[in-house]
Coordinates of C-alpha atoms in Angstrom, one line a residue:
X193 CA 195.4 118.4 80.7
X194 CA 193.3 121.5 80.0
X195 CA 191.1 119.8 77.7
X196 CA 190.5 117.2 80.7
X197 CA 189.4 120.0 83.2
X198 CA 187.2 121.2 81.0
X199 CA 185.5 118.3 80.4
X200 CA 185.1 117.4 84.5
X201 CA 184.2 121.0 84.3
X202 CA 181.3 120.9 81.8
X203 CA 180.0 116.7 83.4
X204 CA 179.7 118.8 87.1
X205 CA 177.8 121.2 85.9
X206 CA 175.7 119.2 83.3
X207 CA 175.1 117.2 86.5
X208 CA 174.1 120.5 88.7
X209 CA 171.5 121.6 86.1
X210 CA 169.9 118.0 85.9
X211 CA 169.9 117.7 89.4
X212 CA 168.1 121.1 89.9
X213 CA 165.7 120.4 87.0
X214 CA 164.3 117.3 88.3
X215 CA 164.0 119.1 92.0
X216 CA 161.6 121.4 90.0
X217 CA 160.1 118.7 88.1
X218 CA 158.8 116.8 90.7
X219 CA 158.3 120.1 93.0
X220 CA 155.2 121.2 90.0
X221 CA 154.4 117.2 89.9
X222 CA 153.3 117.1 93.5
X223 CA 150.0 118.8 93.4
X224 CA 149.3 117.2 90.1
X225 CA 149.3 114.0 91.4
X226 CA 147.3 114.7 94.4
X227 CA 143.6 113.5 93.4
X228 CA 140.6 112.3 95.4
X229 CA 138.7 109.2 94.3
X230 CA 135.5 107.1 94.6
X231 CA 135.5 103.6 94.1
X232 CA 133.3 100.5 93.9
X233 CA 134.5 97.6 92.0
X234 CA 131.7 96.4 89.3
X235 CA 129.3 99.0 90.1
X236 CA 126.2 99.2 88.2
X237 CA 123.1 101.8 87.6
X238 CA 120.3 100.8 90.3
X239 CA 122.6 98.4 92.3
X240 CA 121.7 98.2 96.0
X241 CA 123.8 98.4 99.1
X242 CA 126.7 99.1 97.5
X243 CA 130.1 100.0 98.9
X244 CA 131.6 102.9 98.7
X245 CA 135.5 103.7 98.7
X246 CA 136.8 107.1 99.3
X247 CA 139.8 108.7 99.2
X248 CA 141.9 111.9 99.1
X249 CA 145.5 112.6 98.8
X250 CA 147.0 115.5 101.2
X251 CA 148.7 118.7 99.2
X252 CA 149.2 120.5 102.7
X253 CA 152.8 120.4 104.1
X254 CA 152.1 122.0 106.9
X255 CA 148.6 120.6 108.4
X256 CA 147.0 117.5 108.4
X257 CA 143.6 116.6 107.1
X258 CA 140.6 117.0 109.8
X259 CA 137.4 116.7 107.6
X260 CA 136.1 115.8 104.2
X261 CA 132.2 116.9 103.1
X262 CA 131.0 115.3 100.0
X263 CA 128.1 117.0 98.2
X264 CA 125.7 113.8 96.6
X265 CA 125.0 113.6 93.2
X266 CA 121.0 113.3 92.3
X267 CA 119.2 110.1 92.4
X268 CA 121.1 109.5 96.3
X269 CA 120.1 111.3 99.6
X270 CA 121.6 111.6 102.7
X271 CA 119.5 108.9 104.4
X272 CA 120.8 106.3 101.9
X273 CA 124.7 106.6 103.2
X274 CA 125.9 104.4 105.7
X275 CA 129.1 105.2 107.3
X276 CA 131.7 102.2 107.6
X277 CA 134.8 102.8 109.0
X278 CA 137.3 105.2 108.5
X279 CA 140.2 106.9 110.1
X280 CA 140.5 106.7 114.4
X281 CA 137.7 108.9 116.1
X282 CA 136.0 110.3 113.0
X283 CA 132.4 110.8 112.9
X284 CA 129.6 110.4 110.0
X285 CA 127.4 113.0 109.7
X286 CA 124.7 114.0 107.2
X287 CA 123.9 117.7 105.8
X288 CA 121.2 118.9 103.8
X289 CA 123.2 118.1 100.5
X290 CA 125.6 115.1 101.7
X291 CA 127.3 114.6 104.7
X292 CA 130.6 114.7 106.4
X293 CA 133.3 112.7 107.8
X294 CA 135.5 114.5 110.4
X295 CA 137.5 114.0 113.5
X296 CA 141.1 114.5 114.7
X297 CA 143.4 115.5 112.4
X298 CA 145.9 113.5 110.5
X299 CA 149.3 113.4 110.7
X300 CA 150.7 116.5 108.3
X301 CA 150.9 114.4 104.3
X302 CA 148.8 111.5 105.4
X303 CA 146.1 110.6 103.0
X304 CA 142.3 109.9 104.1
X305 CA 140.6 107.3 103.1
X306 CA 136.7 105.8 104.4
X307 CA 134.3 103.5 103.2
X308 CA 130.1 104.1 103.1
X309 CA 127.7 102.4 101.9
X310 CA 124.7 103.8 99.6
X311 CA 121.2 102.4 99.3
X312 CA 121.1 102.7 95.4
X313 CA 123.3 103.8 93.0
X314 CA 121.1 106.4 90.5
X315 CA 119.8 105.2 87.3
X316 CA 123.4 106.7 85.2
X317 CA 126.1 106.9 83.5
X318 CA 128.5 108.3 86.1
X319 CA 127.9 109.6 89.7
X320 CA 129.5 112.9 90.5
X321 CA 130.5 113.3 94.1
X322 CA 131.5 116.4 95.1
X323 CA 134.2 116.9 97.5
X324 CA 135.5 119.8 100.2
X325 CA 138.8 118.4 102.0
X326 CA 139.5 120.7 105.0
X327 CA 143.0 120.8 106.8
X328 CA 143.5 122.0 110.3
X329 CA 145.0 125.0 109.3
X330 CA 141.6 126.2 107.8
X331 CA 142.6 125.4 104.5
X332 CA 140.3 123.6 102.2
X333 CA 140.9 121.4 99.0
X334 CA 137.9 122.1 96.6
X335 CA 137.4 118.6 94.3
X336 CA 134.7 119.9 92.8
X337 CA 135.5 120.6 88.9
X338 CA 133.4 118.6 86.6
X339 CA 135.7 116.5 84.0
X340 CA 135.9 119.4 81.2
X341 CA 136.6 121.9 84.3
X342 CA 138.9 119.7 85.6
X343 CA 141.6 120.3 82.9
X344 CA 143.0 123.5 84.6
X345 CA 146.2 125.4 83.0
X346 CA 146.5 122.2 80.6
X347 CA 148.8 120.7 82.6
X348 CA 146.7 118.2 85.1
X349 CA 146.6 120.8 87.8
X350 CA 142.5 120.9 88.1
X351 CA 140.6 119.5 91.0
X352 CA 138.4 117.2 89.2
X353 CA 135.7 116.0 91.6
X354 CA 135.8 111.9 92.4
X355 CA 133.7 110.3 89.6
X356 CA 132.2 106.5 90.0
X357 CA 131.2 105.4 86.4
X358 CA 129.0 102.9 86.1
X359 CA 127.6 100.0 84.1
X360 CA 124.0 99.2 82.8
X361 CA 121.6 98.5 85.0
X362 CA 121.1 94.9 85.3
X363 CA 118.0 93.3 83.6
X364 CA 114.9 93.8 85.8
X365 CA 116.7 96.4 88.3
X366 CA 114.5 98.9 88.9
X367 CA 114.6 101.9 92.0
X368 CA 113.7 101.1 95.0
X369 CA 111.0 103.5 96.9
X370 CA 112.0 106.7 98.5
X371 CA 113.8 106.6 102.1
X372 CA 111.3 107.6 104.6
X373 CA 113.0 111.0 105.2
X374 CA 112.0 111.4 101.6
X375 CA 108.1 110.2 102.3
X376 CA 105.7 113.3 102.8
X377 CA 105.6 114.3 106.6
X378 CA 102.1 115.7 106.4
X379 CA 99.8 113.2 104.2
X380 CA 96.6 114.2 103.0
X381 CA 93.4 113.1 105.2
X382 CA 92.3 109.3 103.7
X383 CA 88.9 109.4 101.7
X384 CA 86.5 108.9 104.5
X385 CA 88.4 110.1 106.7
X386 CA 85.9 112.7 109.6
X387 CA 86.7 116.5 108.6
X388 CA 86.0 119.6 109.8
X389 CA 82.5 120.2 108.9
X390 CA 81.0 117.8 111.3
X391 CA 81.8 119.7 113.8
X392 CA 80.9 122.5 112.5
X393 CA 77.6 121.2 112.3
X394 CA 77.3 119.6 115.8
X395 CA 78.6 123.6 117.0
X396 CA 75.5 124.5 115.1
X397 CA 72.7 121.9 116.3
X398 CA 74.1 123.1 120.3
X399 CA 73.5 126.5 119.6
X400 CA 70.1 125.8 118.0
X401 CA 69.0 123.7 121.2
X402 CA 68.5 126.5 123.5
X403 CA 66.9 128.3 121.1
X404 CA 64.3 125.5 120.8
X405 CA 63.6 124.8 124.6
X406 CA 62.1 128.4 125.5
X407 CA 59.8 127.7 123.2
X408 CA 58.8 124.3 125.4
X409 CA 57.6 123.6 128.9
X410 CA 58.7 120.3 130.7
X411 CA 56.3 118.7 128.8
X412 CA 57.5 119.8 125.6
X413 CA 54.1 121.2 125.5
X414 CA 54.1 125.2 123.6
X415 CA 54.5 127.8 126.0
X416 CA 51.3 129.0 123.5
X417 CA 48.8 126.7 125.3
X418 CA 49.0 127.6 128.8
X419 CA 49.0 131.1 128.1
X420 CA 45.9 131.0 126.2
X421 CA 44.2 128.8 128.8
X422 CA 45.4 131.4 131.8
X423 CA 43.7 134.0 129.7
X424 CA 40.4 132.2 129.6
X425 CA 40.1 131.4 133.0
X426 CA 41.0 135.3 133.5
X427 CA 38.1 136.7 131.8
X428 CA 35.6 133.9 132.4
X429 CA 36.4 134.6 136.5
X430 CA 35.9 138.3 135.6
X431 CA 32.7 137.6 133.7
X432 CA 31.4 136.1 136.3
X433 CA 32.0 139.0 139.1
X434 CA 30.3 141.4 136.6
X435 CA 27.5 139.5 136.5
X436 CA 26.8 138.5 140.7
X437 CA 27.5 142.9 140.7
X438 CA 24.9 143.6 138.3
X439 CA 22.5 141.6 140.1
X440 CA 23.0 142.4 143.5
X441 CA 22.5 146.3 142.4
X442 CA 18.9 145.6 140.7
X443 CA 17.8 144.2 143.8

């Protein structure tokens, strides 16, 4: 009998200490599992128009999920995403290094997930995208560790930034040319094209002309030549006087 009490005795708490070790294995599992992921089925270096999958687990227990920023990797721009769909009443919105989907927030553990599509995937191996997941509590979710970062206390409990790996470009792909956002906003004047020096000249020539016409009667005749003739006639007609005086007096 005593042997038998010990025994229900030792299964109970054999049973305890199971029970309260798997509470605490799956308590430190949680936020390992959590991840946030990029996908695109078959994606390829250089495809085009290419659809994008997104999504990102919840670790918050207390606040739900009410944006998600992604930082692009190089090679795509902000002008090459299109936004989709996603979850009720969000809103796309580009940034100077990616863009943003936001909106209400989610009910407290629900998961987001969106789809965009990109131009063209960059000539690669992989493509990195970046991702802040805020809550609306104020507390953010930074998946932004690179793959050897990602590895945290050795246990899986890193925030590795979503990662889309992709295949060789297909035979003949090549990039496409720049976005117009991308394109120079303030070209260079075309060969040919009328600069400023003619009009510096043209300032020049109207500033000569006046210059010019004092120097001209109506006639375009020197002011010179009348002078000199009004001088002539001056002392010719004085000449003359002298001379009908002189003779009068010797008479």
């Amino acid at each position: 009998m005593h042997r038998r009490l010990t025994l229900v005795r030792t299964l109970r708490l054999s049973g305890a200490l199971s029970a309260a070790a798997l509470a605490v294995a799956l308590a430190s599992a949680g936020p390992a599992a959590a991840h946030a992921e990029v996908e695109a089925e078959g994606a390829r270096a250089l495809d085009q128009n290419v659809r994008l999958t997104f999504s990102a687990e919840s670790e918050s227990s207390a606040a739900g999920i009410s944006k998600v920023e992604v930082i692009l990797p190089e090679g795509i721009t902000p002008q090459d995403i299109t936004y989709v769909e996603g979850p009720k009443g969000w809103e796309f919105a580009a940034t100077s290094r990616g863009y943003t989907v936001s909106g209400p927030k989610l009910a407290v553990g629900e998961d987001v997930e969106y789809v965009v599509t990109v131009r063209q995937l960059p000539d690669a191996k992989e493509a990195v995208f970046k991702t802040l997941q805020s809550y609306s509590d104020g507390k953010v979710d930074r998946w932004i560790e690179l793959e050897e970062e990602a590895e945290g206390d050795g246990h899986g409990h890193g925030h590795p930034a979503p990662r889309l790996e992709l295949k060789a470009a297909a035979p003949g792909a090549k990039s496409v040319s720049p976005t117009p956002a991308e394109a120079s906003t303030s070209p260079a004047a075309p060969s040919g094209a009328p600069s400023n020096e003619p009009a510096a000249d043209a300032a020049a020539d109207s500033s000569a002309e006046p210059v010019a016409d004092d120097s001209k009667d109506d006639d375009s005749m020197p002011v010179a030549v009348p002078l000199g003739i009004g001088a002539t006639v001056v002392a010719l007609g004085g000449g003359a006087w002298w001379l009908r005086k002189r003779r009068g007096g010797a008479a």
